[in-house]
Tab-separated table of N, CA and C in Angstrom:
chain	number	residue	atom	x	y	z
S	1	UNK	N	12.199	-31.347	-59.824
S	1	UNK	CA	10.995	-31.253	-59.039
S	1	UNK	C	11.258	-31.566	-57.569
S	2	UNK	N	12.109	-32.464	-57.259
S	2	UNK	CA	12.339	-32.751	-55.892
S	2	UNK	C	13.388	-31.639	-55.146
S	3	UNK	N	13.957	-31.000	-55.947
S	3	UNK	CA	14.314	-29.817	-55.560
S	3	UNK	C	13.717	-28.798	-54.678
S	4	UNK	N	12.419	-28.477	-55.450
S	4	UNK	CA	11.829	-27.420	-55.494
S	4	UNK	C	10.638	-27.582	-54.181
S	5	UNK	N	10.168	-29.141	-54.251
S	5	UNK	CA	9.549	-29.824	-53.230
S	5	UNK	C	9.990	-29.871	-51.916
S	6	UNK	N	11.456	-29.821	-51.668
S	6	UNK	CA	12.396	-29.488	-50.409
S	6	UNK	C	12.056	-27.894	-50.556
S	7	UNK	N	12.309	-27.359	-50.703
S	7	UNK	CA	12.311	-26.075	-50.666
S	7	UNK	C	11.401	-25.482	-50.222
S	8	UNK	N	9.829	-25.919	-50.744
S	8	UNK	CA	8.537	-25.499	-50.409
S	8	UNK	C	8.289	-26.314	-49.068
S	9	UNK	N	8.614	-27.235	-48.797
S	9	UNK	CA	8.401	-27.988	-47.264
S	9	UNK	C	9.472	-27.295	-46.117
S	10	UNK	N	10.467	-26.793	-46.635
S	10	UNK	CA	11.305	-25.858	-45.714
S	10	UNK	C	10.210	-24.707	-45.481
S	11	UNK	N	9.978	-24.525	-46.254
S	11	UNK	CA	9.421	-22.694	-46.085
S	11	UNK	C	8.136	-23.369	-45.068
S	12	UNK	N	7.729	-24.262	-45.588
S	12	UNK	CA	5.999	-24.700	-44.736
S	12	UNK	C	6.389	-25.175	-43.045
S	13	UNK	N	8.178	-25.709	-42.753
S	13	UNK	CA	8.073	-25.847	-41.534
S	13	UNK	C	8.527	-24.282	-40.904
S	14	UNK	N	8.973	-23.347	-41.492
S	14	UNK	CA	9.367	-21.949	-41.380
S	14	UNK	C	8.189	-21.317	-40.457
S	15	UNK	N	7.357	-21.591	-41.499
S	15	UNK	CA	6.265	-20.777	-41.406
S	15	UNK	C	5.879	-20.248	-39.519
S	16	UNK	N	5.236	-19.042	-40.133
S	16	UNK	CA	4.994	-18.952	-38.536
S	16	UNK	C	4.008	-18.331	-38.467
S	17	UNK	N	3.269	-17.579	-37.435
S	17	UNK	CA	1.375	-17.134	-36.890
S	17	UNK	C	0.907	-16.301	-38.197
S	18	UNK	N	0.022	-16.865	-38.666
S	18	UNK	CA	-0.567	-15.604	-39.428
S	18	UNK	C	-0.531	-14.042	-38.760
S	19	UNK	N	-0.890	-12.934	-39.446
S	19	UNK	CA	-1.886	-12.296	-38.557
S	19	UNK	C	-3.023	-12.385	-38.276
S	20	UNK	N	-4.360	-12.818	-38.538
S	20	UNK	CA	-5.088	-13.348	-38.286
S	20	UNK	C	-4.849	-13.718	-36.627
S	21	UNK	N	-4.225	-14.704	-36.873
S	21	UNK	CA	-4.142	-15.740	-35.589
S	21	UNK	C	-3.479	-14.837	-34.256
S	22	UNK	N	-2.829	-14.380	-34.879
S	22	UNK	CA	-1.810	-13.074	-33.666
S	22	UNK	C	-2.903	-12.094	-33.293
S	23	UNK	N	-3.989	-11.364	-34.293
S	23	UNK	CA	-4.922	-10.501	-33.335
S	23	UNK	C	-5.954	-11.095	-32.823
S	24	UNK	N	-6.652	-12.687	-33.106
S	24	UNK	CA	-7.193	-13.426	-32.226
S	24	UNK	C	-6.663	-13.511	-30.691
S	25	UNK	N	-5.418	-14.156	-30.778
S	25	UNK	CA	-4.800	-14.005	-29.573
S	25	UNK	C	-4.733	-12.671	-28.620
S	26	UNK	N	-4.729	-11.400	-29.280
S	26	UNK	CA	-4.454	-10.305	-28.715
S	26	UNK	C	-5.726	-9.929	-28.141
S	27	UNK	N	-6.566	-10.268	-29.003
S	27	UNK	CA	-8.139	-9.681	-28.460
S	27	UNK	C	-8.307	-10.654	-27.312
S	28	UNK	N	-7.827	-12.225	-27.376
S	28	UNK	CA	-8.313	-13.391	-26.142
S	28	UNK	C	-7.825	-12.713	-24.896
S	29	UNK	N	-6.254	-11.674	-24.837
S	29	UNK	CA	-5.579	-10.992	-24.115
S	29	UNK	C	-6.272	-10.059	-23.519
S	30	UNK	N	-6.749	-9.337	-24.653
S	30	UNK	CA	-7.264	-8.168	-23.760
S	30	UNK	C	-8.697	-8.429	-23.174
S	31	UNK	N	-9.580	-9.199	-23.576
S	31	UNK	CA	-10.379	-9.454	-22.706
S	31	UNK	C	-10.119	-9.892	-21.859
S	32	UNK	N	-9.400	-10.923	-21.090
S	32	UNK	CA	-8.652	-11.614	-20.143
S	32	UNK	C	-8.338	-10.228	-19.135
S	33	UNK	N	-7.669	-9.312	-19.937
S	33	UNK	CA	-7.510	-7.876	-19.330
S	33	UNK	C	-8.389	-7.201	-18.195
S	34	UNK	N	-8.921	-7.106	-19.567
S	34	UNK	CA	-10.520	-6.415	-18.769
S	34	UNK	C	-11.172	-6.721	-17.633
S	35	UNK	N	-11.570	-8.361	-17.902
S	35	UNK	CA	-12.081	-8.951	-16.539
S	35	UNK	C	-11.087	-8.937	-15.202
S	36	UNK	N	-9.951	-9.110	-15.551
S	36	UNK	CA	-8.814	-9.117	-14.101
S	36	UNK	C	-8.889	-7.602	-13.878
S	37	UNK	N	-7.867	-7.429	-14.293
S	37	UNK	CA	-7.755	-5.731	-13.548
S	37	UNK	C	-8.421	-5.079	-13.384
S	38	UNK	N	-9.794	-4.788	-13.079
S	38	UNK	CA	-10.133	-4.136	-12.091
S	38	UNK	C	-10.931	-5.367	-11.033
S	39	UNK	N	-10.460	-6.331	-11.141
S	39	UNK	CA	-10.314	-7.558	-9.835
S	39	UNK	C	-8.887	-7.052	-9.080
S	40	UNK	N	-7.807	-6.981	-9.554
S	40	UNK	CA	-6.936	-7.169	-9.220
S	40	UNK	C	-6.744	-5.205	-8.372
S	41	UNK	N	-7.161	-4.104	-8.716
S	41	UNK	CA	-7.136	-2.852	-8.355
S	41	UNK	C	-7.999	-2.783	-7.660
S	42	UNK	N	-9.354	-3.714	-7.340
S	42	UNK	CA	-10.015	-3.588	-6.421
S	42	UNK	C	-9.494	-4.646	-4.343
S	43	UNK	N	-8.673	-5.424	-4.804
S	43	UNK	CA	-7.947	-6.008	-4.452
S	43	UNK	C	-6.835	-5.130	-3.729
S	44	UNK	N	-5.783	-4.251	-4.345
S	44	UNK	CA	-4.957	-3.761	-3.962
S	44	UNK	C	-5.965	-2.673	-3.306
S	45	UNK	N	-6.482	-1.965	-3.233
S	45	UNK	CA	-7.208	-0.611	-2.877
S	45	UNK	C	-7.542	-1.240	-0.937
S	46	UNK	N	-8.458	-2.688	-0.951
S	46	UNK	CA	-8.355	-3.162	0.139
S	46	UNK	C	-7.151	-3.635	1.031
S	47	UNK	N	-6.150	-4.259	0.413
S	47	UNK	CA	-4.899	-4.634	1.157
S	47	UNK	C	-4.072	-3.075	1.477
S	48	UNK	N	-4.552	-1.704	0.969
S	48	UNK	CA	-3.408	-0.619	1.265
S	48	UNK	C	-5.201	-0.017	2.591
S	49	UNK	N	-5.584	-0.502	2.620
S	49	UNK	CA	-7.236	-0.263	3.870
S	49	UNK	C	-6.732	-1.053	4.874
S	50	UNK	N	-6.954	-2.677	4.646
S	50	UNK	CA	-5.779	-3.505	5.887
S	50	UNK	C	-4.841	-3.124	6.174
S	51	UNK	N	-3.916	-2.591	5.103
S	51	UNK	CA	-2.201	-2.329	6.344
S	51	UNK	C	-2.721	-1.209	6.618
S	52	UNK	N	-3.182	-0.169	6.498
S	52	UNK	CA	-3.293	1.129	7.381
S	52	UNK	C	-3.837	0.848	8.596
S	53	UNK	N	-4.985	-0.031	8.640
S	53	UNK	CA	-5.469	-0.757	10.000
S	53	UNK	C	-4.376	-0.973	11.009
S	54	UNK	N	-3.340	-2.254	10.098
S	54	UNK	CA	-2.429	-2.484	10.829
S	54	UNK	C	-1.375	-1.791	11.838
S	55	UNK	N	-1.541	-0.719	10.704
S	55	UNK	CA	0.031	0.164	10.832
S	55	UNK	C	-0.985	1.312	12.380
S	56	UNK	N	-2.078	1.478	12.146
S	56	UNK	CA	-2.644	1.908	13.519
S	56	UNK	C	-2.362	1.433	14.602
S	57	UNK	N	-2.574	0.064	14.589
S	57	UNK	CA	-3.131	-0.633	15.772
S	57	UNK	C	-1.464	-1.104	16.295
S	58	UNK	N	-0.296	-0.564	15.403
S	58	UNK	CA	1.061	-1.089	16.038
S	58	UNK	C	1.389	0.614	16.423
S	59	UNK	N	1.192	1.310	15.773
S	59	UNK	CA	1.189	2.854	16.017
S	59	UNK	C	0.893	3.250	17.738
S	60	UNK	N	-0.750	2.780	17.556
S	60	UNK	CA	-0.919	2.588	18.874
S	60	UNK	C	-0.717	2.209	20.005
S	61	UNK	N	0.217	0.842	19.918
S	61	UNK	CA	0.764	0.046	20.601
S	61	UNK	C	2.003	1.088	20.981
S	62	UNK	N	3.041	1.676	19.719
S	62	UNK	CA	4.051	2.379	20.047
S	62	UNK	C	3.925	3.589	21.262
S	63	UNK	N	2.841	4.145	20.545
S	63	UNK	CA	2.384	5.240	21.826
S	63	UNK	C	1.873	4.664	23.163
S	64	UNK	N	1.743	3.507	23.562
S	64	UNK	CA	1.654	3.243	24.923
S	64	UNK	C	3.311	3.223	25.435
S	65	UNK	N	3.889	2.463	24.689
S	65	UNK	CA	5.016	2.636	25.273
S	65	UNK	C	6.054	3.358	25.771
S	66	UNK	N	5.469	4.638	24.718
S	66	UNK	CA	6.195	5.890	25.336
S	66	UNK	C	5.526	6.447	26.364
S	67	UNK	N	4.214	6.513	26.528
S	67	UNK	CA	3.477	6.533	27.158
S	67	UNK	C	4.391	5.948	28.568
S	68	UNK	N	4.725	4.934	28.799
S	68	UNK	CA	4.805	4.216	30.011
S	68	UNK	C	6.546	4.655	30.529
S	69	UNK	N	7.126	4.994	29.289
S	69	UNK	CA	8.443	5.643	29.089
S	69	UNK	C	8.574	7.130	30.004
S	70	UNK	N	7.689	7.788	29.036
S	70	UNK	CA	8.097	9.081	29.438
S	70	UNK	C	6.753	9.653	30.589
S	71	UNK	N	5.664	8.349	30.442
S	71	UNK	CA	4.603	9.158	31.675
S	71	UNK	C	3.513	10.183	31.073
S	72	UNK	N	3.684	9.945	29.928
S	72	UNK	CA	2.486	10.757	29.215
S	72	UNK	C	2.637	10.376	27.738
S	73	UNK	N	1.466	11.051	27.170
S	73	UNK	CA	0.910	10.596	25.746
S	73	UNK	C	2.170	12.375	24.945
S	74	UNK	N	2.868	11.848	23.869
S	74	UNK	CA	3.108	13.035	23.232
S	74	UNK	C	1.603	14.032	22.987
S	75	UNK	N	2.398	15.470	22.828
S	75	UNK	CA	1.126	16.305	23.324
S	75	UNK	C	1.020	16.639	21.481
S	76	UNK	N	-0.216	17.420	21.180
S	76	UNK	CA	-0.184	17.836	19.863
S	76	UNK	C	0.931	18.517	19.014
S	77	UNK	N	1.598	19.456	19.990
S	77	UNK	CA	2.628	19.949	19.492
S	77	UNK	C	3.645	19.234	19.165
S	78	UNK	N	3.986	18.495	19.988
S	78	UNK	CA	5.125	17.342	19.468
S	78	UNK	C	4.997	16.123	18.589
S	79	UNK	N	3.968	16.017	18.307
S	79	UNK	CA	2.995	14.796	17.130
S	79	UNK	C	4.287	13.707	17.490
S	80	UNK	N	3.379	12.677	16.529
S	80	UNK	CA	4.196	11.445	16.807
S	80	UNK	C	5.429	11.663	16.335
S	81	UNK	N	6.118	12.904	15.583
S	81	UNK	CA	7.752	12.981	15.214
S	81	UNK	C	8.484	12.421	16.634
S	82	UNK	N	8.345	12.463	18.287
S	82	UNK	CA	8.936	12.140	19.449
S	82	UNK	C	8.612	10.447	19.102
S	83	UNK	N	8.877	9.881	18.458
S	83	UNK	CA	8.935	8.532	18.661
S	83	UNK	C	9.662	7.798	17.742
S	84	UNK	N	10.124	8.967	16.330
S	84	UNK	CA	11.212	8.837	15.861
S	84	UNK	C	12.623	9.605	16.531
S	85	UNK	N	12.674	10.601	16.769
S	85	UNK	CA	13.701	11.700	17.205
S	85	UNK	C	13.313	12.271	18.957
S	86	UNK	N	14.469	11.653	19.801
S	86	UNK	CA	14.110	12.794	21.259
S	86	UNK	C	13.831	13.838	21.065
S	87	UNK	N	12.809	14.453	21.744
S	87	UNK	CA	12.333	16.068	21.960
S	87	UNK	C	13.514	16.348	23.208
S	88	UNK	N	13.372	17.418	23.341
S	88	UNK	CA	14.268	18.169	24.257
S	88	UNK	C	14.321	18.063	25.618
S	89	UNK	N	12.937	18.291	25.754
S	89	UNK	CA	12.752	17.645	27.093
S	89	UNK	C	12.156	16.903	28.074
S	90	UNK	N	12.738	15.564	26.988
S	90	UNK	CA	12.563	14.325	27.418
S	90	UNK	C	12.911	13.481	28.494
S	91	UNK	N	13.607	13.137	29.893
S	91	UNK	CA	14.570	12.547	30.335
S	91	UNK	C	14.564	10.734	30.247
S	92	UNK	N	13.237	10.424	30.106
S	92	UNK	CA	13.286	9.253	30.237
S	92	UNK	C	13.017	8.238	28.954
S	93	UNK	N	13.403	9.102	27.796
S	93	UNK	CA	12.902	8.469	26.434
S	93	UNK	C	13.549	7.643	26.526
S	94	UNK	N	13.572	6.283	25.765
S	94	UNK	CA	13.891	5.079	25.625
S	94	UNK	C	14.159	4.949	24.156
S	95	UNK	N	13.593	5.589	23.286
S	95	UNK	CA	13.333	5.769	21.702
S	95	UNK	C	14.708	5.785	21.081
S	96	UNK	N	14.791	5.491	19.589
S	96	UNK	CA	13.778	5.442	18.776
S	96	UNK	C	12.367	4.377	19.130
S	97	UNK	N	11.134	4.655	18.634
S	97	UNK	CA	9.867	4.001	19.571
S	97	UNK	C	10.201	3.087	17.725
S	98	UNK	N	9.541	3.632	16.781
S	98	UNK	CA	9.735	3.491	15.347
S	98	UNK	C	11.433	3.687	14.666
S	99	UNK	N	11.400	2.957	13.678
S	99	UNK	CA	12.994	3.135	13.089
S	99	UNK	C	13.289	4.264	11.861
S	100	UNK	N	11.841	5.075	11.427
S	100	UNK	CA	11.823	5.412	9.766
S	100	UNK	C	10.851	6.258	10.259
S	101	UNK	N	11.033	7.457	10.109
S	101	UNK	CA	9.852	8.761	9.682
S	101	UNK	C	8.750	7.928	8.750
S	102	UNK	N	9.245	7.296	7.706
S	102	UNK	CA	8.420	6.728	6.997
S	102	UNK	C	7.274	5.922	7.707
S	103	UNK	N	7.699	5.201	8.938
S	103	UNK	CA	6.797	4.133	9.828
S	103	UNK	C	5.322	5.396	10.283
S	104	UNK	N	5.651	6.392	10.452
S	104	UNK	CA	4.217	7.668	10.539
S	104	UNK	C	3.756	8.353	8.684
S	105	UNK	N	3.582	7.371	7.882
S	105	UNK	CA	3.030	7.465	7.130
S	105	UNK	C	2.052	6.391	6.383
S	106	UNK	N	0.942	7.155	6.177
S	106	UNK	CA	-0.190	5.832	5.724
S	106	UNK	C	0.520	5.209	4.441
S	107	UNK	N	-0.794	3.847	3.961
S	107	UNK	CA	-0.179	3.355	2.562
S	107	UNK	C	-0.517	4.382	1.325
S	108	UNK	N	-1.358	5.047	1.627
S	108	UNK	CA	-1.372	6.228	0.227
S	108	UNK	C	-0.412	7.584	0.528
S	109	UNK	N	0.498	7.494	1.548
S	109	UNK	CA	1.672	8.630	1.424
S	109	UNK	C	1.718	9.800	2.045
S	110	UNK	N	0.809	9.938	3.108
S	110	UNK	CA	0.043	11.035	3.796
S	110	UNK	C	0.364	10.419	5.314
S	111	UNK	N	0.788	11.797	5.986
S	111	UNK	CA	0.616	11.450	7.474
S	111	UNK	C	-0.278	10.510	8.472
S	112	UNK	N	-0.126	9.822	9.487
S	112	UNK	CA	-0.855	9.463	10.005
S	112	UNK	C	-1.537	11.077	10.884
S	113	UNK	N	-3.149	11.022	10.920
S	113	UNK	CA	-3.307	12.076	12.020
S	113	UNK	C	-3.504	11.631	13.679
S	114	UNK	N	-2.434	12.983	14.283
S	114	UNK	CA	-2.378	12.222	15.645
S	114	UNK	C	-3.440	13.601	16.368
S	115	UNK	N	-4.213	13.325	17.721
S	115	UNK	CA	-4.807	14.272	18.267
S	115	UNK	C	-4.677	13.987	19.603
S	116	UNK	N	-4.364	14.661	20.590
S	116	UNK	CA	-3.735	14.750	21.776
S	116	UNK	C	-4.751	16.310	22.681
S	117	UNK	N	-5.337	16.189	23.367
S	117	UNK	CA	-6.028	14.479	23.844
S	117	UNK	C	-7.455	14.531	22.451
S	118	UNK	N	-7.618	13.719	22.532
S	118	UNK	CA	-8.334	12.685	22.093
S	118	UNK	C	-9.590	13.116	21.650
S	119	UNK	N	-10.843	12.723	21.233
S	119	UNK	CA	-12.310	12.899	21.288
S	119	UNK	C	-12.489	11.791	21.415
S	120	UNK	N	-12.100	10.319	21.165
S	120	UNK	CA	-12.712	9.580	21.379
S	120	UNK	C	-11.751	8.433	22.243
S	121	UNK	N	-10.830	8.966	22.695
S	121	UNK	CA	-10.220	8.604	24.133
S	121	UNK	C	-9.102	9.557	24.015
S	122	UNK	N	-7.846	8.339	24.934
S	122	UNK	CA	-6.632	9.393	25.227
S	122	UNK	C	-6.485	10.307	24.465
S	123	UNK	N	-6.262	9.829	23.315
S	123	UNK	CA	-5.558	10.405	22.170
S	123	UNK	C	-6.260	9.757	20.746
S	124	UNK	N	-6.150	10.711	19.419
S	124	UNK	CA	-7.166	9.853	18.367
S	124	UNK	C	-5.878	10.084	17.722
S	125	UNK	N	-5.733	8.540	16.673
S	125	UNK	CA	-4.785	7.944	15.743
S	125	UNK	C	-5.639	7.450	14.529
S	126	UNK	N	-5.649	8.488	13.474
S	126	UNK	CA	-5.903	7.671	12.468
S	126	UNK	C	-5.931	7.914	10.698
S	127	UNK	N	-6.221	7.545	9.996
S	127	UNK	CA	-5.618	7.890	8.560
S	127	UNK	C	-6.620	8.326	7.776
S	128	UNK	N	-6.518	9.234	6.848
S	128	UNK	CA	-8.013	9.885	6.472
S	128	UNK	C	-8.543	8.977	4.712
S	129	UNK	N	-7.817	7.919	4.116
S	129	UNK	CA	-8.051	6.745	3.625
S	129	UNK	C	-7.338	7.367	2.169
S	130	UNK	N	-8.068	7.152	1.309
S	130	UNK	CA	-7.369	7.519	-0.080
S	130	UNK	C	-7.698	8.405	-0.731
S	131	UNK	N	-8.921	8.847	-0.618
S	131	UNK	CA	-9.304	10.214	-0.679
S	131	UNK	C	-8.929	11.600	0.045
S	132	UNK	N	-8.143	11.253	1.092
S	132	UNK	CA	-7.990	12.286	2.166
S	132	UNK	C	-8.571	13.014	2.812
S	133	UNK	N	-9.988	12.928	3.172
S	133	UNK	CA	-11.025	13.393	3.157
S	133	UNK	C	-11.870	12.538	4.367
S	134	UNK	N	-12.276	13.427	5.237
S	134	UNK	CA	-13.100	12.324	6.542
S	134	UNK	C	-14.331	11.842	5.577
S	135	UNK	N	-14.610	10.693	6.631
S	135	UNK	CA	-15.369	9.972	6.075
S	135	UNK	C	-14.907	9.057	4.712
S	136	UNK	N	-16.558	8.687	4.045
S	136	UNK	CA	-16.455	8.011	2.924
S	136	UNK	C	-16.330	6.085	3.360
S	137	UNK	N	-16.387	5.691	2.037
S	137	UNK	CA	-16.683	4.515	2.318
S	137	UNK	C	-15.547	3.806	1.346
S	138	UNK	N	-15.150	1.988	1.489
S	138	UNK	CA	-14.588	1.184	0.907
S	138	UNK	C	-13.280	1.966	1.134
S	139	UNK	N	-12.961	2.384	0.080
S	139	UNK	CA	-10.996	2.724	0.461
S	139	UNK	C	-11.096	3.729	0.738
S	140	UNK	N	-12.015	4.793	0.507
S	140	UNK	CA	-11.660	6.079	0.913
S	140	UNK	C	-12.106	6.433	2.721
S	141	UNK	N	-12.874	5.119	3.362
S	141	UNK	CA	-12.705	5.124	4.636
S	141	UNK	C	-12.139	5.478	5.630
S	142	UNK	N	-12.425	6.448	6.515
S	142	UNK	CA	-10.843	6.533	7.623
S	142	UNK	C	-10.687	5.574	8.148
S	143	UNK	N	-9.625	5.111	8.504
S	143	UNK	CA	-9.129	3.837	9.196
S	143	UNK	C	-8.871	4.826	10.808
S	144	UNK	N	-9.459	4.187	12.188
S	144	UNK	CA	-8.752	4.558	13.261
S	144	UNK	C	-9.117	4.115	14.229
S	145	UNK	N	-8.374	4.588	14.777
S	145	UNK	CA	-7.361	3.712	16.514
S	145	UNK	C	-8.930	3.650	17.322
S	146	UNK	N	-10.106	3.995	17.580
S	146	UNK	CA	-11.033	4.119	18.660
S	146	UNK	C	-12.223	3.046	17.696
């Protein structure tokens, strides 16, 4: 009997989660789920709205400097590509202005739009949001320079 008594107290410290207890847990999971993520996607949707802000308002900054470089705003035809790569006929570029083609792209993967001259000054700088599409509101907002 004391045999058999070891044996059955082995197996009882063995033991491990029911199932039961494992899809309790899974369901505590996925509700936990539910409530975060779309906290957490509403979250990211605003921080890729802030850096596009950002990435304007240093954008902008870049184009003064060429601006003060070369004596004028790049014209439409030459879009902001002259602030990665000299145009031809440049003499007084100072550039690269940016280090990465990539630095003229928003956070959803799409060009920044540049307009030379301007409607709502020199020149208009700005990103058409996540929708791609003017207008709209929350993330699909345009973010821009005026």
């Amino acid at each position: 009997m004391r045999q058999h008594e070891k044996l059955r107290r082995r197996r009882d410290r063995q033991a491990g989660f029911t199932l039961l207890e494992l899809l309790v847990v899974l369901v505590i999971l996925g509700l936990l789920a539910a409530v975060a993520v779309p906290q957490v996607l509403n979250y990211l949707g605003g921080a890729k709205t802030d850096a596009a802000r950002l990435q304007v308002q240093q954008l902008g900054s870049t184009l003064d400097l060429y601006r003060l470089d070369a004596g004028r705003y790049p014209t439409q035809e030459e879009g902001l590509g002259v602030l990665v790569e000299r145009p031809s006929d440049a003499e007084s570029w100072n550039g690269p202005y940016v280090k990465k083609q990539d630095m003229l792209i928003d956070p959803w993967g799409r060009p920044f739009v540049y307009r030379f001259p301007g409607e709502h000054g020199a020149y208009d700088l700005y990103s058409l949001g996540a929708d791609g599409e003017d207008g709209g509101e929350d993330e699909d907002q345009d973010v821009v320079s005026w």
